[in-house]
PDB file of C-alpha atoms in Angstrom:
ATOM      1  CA  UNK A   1      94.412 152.775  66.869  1.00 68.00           C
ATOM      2  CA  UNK A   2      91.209 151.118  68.189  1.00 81.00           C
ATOM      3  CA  UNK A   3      91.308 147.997  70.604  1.00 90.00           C
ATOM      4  CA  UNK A   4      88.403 145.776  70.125  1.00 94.00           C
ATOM      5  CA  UNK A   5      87.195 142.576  72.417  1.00 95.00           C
ATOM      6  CA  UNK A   6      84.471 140.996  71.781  1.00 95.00           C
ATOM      7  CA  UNK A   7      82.599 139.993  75.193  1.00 95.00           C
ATOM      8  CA  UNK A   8      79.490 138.370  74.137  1.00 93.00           C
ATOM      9  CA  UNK A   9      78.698 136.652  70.772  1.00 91.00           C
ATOM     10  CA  UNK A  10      75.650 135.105  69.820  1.00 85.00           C
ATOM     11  CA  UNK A  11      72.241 137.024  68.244  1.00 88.00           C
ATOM     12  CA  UNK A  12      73.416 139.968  70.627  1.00 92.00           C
ATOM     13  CA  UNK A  13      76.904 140.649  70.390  1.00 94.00           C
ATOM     14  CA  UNK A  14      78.810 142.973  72.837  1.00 96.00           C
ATOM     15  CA  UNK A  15      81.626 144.624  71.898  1.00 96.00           C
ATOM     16  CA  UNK A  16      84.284 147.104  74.107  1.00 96.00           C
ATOM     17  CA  UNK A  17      86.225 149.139  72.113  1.00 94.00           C
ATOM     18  CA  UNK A  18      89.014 151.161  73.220  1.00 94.00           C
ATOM     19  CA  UNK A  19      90.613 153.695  70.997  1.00 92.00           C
ATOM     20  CA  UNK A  20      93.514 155.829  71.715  1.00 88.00           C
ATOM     21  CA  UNK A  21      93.160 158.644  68.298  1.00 86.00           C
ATOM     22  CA  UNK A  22      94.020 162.143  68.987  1.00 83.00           C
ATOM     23  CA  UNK A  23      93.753 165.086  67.045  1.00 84.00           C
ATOM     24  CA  UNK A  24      96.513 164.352  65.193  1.00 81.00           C
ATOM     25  CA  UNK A  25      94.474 161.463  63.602  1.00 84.00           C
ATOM     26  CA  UNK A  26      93.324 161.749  60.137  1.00 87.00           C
ATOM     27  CA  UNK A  27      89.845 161.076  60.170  1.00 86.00           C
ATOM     28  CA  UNK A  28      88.570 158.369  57.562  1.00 90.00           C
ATOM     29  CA  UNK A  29      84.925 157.021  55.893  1.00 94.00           C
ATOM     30  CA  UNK A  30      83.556 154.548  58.496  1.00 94.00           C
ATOM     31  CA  UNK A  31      80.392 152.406  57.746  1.00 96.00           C
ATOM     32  CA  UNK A  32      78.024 150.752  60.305  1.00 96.00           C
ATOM     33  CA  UNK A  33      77.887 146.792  59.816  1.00 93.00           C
ATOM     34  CA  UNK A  34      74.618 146.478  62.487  1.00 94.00           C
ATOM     35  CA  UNK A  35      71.871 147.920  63.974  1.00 95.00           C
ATOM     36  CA  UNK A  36      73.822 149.147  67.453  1.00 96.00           C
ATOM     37  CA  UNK A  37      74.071 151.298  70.402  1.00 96.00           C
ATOM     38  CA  UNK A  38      77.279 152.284  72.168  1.00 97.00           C
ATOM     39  CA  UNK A  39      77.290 153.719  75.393  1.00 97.00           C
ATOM     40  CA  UNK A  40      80.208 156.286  75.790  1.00 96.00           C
ATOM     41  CA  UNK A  41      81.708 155.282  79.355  1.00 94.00           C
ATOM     42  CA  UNK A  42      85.522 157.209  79.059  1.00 93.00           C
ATOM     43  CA  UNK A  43      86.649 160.519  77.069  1.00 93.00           C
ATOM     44  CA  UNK A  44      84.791 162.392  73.893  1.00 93.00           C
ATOM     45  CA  UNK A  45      85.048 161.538  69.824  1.00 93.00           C
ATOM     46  CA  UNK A  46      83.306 163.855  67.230  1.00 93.00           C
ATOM     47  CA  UNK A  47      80.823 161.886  64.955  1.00 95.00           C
ATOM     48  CA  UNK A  48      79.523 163.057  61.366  1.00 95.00           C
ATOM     49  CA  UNK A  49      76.977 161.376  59.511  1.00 94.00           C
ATOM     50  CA  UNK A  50      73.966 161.683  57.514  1.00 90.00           C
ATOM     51  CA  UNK A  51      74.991 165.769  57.152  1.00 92.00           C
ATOM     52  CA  UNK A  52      74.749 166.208  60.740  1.00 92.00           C
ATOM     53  CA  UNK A  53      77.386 166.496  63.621  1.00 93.00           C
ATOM     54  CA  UNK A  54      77.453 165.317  67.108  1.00 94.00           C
ATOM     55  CA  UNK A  55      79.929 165.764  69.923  1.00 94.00           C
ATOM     56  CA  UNK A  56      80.269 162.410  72.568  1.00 95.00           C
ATOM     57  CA  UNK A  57      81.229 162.686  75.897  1.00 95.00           C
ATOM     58  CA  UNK A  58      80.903 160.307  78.539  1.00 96.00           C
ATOM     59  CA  UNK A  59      77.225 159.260  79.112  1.00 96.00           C
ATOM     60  CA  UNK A  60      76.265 159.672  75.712  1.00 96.00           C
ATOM     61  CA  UNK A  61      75.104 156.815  73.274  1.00 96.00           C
ATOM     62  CA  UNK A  62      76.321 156.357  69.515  1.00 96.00           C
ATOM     63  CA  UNK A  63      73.614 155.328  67.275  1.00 96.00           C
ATOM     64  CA  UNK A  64      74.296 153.184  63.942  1.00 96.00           C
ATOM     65  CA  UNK A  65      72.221 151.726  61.393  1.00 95.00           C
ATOM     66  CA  UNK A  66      73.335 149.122  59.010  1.00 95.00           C
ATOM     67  CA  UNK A  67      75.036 150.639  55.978  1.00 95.00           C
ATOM     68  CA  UNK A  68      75.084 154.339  56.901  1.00 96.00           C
ATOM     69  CA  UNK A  69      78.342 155.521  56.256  1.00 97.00           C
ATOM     70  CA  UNK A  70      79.977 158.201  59.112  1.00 96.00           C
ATOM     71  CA  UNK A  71      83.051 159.868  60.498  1.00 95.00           C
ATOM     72  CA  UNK A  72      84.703 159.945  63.905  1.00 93.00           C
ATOM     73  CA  UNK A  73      86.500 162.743  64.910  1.00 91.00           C
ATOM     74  CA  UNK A  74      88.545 163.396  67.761  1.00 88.00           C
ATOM     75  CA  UNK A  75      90.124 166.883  67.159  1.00 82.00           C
ATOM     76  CA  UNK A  76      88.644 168.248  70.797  1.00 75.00           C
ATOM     77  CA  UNK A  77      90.525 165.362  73.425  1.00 73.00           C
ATOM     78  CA  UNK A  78      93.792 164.266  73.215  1.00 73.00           C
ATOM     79  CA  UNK A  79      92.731 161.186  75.709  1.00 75.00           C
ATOM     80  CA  UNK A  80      90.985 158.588  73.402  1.00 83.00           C
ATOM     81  CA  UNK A  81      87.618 156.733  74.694  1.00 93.00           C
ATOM     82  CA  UNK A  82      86.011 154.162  75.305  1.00 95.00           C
ATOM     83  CA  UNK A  83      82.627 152.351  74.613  1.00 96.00           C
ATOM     84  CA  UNK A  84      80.655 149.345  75.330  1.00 97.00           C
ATOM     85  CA  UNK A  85      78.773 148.736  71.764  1.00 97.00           C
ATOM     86  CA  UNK A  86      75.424 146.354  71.808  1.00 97.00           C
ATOM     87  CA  UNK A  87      74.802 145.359  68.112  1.00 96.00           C
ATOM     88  CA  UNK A  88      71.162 144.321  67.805  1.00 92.00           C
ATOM     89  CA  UNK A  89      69.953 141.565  65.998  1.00 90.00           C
ATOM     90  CA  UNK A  90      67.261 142.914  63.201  1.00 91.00           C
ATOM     91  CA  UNK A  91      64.248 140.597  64.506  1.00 88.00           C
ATOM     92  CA  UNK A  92      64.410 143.061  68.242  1.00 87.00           C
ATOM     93  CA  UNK A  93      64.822 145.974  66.692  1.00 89.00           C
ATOM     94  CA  UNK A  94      61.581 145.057  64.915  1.00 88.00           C
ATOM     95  CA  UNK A  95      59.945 144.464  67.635  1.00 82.00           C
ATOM     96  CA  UNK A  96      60.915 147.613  70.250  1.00 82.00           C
ATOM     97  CA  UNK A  97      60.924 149.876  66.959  1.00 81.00           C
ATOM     98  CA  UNK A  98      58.441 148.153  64.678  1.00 75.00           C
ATOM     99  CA  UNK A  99      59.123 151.408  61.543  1.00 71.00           C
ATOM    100  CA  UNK A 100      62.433 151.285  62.331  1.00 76.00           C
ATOM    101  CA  UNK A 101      62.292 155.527  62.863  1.00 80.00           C
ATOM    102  CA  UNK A 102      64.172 156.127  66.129  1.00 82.00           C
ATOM    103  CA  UNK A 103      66.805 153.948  65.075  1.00 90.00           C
ATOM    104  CA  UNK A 104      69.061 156.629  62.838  1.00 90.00           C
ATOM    105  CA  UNK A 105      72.367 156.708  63.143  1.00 94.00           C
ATOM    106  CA  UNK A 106      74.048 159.286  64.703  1.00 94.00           C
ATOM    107  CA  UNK A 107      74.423 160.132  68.645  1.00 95.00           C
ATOM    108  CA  UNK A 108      72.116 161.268  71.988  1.00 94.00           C
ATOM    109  CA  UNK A 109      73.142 163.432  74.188  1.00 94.00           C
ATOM    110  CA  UNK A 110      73.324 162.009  78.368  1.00 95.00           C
ATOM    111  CA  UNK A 111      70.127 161.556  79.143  1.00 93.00           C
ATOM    112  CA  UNK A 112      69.471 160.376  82.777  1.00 92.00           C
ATOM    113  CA  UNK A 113      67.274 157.343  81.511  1.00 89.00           C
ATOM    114  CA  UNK A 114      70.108 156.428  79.475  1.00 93.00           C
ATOM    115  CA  UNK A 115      73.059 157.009  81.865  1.00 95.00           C
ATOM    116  CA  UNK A 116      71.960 154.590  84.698  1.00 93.00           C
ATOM    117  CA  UNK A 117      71.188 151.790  82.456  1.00 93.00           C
ATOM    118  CA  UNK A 118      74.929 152.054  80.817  1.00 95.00           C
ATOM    119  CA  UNK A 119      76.401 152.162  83.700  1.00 94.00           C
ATOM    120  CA  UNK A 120      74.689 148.848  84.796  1.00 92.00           C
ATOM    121  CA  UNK A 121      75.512 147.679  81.281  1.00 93.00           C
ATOM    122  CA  UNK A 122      79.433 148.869  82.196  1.00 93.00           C
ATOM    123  CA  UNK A 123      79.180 146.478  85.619  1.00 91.00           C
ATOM    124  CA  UNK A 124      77.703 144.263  84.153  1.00 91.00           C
ATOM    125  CA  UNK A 125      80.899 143.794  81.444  1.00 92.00           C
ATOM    126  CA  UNK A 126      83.502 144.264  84.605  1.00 90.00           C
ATOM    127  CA  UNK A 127      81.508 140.995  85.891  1.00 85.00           C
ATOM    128  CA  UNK A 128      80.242 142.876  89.090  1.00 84.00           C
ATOM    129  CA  UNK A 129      76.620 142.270  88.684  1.00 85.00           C
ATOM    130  CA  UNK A 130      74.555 138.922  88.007  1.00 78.00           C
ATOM    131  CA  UNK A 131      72.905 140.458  84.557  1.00 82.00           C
ATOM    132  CA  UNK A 132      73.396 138.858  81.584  1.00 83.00           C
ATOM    133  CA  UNK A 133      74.804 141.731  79.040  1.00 88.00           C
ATOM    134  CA  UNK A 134      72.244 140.678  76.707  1.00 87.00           C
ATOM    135  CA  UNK A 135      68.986 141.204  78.845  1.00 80.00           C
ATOM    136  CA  UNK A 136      70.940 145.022  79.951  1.00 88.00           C
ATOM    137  CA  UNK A 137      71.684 145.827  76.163  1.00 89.00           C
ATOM    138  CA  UNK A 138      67.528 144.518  75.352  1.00 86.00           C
ATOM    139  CA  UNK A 139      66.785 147.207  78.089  1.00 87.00           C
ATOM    140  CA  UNK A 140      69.342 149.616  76.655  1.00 91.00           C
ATOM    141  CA  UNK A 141      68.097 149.299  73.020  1.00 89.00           C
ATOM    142  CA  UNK A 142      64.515 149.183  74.371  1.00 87.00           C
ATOM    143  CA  UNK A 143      65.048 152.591  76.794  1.00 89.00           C
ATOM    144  CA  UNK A 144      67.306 154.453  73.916  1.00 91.00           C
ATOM    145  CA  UNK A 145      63.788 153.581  71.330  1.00 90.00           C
ATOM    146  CA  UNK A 146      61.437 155.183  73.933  1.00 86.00           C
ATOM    147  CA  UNK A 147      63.873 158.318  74.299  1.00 86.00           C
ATOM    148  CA  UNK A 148      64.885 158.766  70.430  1.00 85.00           C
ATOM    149  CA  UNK A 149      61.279 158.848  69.710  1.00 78.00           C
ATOM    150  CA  UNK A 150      61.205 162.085  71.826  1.00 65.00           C
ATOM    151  CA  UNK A 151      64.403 163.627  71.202  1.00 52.00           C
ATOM    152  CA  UNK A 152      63.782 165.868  68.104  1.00 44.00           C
ATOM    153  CA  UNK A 153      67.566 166.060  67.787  1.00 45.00           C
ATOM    154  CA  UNK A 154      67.160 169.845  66.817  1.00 45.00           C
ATOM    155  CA  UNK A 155      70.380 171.719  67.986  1.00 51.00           C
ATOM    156  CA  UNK A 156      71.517 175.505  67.139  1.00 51.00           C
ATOM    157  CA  UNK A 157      74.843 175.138  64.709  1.00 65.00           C
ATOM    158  CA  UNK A 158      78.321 175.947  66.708  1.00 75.00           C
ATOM    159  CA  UNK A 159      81.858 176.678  65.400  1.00 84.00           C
ATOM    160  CA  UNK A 160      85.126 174.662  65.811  1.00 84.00           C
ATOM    161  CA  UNK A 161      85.882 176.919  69.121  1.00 89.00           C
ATOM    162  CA  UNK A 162      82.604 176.717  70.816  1.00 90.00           C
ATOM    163  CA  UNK A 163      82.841 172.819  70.109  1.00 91.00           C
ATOM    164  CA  UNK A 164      86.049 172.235  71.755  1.00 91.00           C
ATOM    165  CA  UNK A 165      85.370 174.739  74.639  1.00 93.00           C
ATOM    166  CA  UNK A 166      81.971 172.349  75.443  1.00 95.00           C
ATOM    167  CA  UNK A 167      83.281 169.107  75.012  1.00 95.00           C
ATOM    168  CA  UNK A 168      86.761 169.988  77.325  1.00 95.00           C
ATOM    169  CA  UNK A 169      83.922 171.902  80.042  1.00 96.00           C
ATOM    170  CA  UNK A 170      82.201 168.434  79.911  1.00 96.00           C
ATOM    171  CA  UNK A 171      85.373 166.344  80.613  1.00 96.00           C
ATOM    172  CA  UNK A 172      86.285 168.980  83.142  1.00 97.00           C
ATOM    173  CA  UNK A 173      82.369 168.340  84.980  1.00 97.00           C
ATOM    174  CA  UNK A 174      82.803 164.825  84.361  1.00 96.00           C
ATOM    175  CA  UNK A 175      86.250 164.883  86.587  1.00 96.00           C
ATOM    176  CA  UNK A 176      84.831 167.364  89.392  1.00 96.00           C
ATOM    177  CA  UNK A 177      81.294 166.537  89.532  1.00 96.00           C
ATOM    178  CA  UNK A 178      80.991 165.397  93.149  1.00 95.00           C
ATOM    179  CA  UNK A 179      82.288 168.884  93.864  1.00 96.00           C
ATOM    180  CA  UNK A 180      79.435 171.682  94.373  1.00 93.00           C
ATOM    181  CA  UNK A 181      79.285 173.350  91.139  1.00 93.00           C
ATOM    182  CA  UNK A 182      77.301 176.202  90.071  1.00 92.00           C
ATOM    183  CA  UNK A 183      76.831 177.384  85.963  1.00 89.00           C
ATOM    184  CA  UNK A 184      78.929 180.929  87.304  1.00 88.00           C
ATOM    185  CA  UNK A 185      81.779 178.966  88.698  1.00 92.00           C
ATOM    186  CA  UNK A 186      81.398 176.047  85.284  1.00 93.00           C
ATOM    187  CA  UNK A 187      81.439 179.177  83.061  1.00 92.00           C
ATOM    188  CA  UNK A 188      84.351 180.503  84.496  1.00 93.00           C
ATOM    189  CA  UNK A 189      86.092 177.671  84.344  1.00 93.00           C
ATOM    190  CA  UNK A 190      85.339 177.490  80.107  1.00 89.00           C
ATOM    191  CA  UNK A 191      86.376 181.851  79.997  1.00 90.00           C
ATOM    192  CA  UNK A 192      83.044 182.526  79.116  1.00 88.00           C
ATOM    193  CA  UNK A 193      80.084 184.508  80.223  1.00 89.00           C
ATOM    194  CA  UNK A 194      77.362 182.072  82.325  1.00 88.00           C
ATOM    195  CA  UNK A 195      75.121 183.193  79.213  1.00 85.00           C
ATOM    196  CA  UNK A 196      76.706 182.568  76.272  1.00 87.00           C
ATOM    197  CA  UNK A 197      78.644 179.319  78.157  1.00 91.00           C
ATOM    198  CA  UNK A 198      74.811 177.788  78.447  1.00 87.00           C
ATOM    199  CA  UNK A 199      74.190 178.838  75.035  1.00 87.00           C
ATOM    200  CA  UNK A 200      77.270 177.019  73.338  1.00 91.00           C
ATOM    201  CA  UNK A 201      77.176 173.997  75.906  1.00 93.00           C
ATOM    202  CA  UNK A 202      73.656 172.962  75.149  1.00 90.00           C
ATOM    203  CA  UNK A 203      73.989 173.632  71.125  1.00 91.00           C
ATOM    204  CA  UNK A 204      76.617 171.144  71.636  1.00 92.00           C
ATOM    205  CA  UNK A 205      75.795 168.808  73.755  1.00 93.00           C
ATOM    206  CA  UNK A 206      72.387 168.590  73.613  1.00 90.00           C
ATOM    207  CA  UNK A 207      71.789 168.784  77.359  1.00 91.00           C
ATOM    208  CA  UNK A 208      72.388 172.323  79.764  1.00 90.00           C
ATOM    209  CA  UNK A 209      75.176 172.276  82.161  1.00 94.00           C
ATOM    210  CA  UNK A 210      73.613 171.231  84.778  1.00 92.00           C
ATOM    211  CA  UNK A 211      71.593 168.641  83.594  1.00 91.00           C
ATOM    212  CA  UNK A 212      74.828 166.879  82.499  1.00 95.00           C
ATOM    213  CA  UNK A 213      75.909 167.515  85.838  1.00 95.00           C
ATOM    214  CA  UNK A 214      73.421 165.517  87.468  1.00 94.00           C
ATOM    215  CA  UNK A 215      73.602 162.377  85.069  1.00 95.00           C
ATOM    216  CA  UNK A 216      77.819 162.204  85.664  1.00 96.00           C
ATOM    217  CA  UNK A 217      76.447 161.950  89.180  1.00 96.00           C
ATOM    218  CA  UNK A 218      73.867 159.114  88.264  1.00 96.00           C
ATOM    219  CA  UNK A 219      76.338 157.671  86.436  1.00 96.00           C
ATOM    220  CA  UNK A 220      78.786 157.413  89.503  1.00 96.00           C
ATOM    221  CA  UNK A 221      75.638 156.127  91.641  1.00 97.00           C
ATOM    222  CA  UNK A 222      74.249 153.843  89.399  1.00 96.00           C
ATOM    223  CA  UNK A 223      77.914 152.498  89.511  1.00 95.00           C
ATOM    224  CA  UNK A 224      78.516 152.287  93.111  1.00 96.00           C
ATOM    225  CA  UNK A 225      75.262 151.077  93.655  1.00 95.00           C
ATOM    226  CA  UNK A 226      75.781 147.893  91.440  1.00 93.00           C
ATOM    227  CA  UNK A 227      79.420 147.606  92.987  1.00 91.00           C
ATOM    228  CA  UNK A 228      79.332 147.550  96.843  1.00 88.00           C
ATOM    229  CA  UNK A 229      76.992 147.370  99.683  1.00 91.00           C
ATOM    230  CA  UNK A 230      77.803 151.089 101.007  1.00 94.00           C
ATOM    231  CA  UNK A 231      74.486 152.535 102.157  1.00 96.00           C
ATOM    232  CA  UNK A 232      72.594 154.578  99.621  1.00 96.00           C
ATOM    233  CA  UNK A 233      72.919 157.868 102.148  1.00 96.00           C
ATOM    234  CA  UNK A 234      76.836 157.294 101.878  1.00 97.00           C
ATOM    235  CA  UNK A 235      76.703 157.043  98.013  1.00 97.00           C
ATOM    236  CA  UNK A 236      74.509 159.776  97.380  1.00 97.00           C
ATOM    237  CA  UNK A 237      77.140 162.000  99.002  1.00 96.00           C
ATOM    238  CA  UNK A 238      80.009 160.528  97.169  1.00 96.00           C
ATOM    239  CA  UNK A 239      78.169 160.949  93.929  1.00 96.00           C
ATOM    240  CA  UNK A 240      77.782 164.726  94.899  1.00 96.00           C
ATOM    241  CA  UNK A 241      74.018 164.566  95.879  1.00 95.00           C
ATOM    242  CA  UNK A 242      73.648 167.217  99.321  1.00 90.00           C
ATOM    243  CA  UNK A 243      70.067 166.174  99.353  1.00 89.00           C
ATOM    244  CA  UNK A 244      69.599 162.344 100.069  1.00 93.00           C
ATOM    245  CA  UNK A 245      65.725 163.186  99.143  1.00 92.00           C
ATOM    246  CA  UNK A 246      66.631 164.687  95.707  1.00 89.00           C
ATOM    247  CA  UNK A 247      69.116 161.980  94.790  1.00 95.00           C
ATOM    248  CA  UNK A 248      65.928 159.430  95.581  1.00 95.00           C
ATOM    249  CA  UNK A 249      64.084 161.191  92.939  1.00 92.00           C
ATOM    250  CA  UNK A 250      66.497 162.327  90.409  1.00 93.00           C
ATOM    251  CA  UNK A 251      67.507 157.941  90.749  1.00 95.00           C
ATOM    252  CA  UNK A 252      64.111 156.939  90.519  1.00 92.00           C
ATOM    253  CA  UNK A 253      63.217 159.253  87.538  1.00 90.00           C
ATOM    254  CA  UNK A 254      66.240 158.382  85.821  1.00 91.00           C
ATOM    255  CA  UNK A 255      65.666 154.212  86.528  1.00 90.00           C
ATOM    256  CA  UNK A 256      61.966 153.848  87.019  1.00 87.00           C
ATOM    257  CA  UNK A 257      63.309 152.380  90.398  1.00 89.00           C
ATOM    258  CA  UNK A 258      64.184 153.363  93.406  1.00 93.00           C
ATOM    259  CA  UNK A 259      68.295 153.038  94.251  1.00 95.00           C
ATOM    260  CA  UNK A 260      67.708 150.132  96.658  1.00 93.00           C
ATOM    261  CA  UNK A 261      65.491 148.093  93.643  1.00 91.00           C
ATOM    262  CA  UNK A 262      68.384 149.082  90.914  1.00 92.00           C
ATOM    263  CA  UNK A 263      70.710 147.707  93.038  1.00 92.00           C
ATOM    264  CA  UNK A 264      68.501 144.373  93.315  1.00 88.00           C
ATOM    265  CA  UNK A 265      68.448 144.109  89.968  1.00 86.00           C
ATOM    266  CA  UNK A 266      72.306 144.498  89.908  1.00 87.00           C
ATOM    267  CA  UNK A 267      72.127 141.114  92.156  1.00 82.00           C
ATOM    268  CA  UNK A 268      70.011 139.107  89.855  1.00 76.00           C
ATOM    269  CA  UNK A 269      66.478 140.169  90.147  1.00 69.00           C
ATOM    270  CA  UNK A 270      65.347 140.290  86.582  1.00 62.00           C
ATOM    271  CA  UNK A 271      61.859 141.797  87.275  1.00 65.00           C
ATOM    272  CA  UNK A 272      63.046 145.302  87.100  1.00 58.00           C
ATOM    273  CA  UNK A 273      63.795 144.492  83.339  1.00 56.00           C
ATOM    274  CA  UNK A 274      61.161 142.026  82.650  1.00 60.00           C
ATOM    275  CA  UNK A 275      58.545 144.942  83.542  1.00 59.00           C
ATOM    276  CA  UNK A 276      60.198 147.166  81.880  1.00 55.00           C
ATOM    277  CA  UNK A 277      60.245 145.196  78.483  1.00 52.00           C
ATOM    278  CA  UNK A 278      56.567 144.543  79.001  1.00 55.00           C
ATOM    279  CA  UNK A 279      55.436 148.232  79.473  1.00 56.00           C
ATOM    280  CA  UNK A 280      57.273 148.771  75.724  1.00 51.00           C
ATOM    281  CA  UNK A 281      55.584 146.705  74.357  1.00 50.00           C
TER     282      UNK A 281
END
């Protein structure tokens, strides 16, 4: 059963859906009524569509295109999830993907441009920031164009098993990830050689252990950052960063910003996404 509240309406609507299916759920033809993105914040779903499948897990982004039919699945997490959908009106997606080619519905795996951005999205909803959701979803739908344009989406083909094993090793690194983790202790954890764990984790998920790893860590930055006035040092730590240097990057990489400018923008200062916009264009 899926909980649905509308948060913004208008050109750019924002929807947070909640839904609590299991594997017990019989899965059922689903059709996309909008050009949208959906940011993943809680808990996996399956997704089939356009004769390819994708596994979610938090941090990832759901994709759909007006009229393409698909199917969720949630046979690997008995938990439900949650999202926080953007639908896009058709006149932007015209103008941040003029052919319309990196808007195709299906899913992206957590990629760090993506992650901090939906977590700001995420505060934004909760009312913590002074963004408007509709200027975070423009850079959203504008950041998710620039990486779906790169993303060649090509993944090796896994069994049942090897799906479930990934997606429960991703909640598991989701849970534990400002823990010091290493792929020998991760693989363990999944009963599987460090090998063949990378090997089924990243024809999964799209991303290697590690790299998901970091981004569940951006993810809990980005969100302390907009939340509280803790120092950054503090919050690196929390977030599982040893290095205070390599969190700076990784956060800057990931944002385009440094932490103390993301959290600016978290406060009201628009520039970081008015530059942003313009450099798209």
């Amino acid at each position: 059963m899926a909980r649905i509240r509308k948060l913004l309406e208008g050109p750019l609507c924002v929807v947070d859906y909640r839904c609590d299916a299991g594997p017990g759920e019989r899965p059922f033809v689903e059709q996309h009524g909008g050009w949208s993105v959906s940011y993943v914040r809680r808990g996996s779903f399956g997704c089939r569509c356009g004769g390819r499948s994708f596994e979610l897990v938090p941090g990832s982004l759901l994709v759909g295109r007006p009229g393409d039919e698909y199917i969720c699945t949630h046979e690997h997490h008995a938990g439900g999830d949650e999202c926080l959908a953007f639908f896009i009106p058709p006149a932007v997606v015209d103008e941040v993907d003029g052919r319309r080619r990196a808007w195709r519905s299906g899913a992206l795996p957590p990629l760090a441009e993506l992650v901090v951005l939906g977590e700001l999205a995420q505060r934004t909803a909760d009312g913590a920031t002074d963004l408007g959701l509709d200027e975070v979803g423009l850079a959203l739908a504008s950041r998710f164009v620039a990486a779906a344009s790169g993303d060649a989406q090509r993944r090796a083909r896994a069994g049942a098993a090897d799906r479930r094993r990934a997606v429960a090793s991703a909640l598991w690194i989701d849970a534990h990830a400002d823990e010091e983790l290493t792929l020998a202790g991760m693989a363990a954890q999944c009963g599987l050689s460090a090998w063949h764990y990378l090997r089924v984790f990243s024809a999964v998920l799209g991303v290697t252990p590690h790299q998901y790893l970091v981004r569940c860590r951006l993810r809990r930055a980005a969100g302390a950052l907009a939340d509280d006035d803790r120092p950054v040092t503090g919050i690196a730590l929390d977030a599982g960063f040893a290095d205070l240097s390599n969190f700076v990057r990784s956060f800057r990489r990931a944002a385009g910003v440094s932490p103390r400018g993301f959290r600016h923008a978290s406060r009201g200062d628009r520039k970081i996404f008015q530059e942003r916009l313009a450099r798209r264009s």
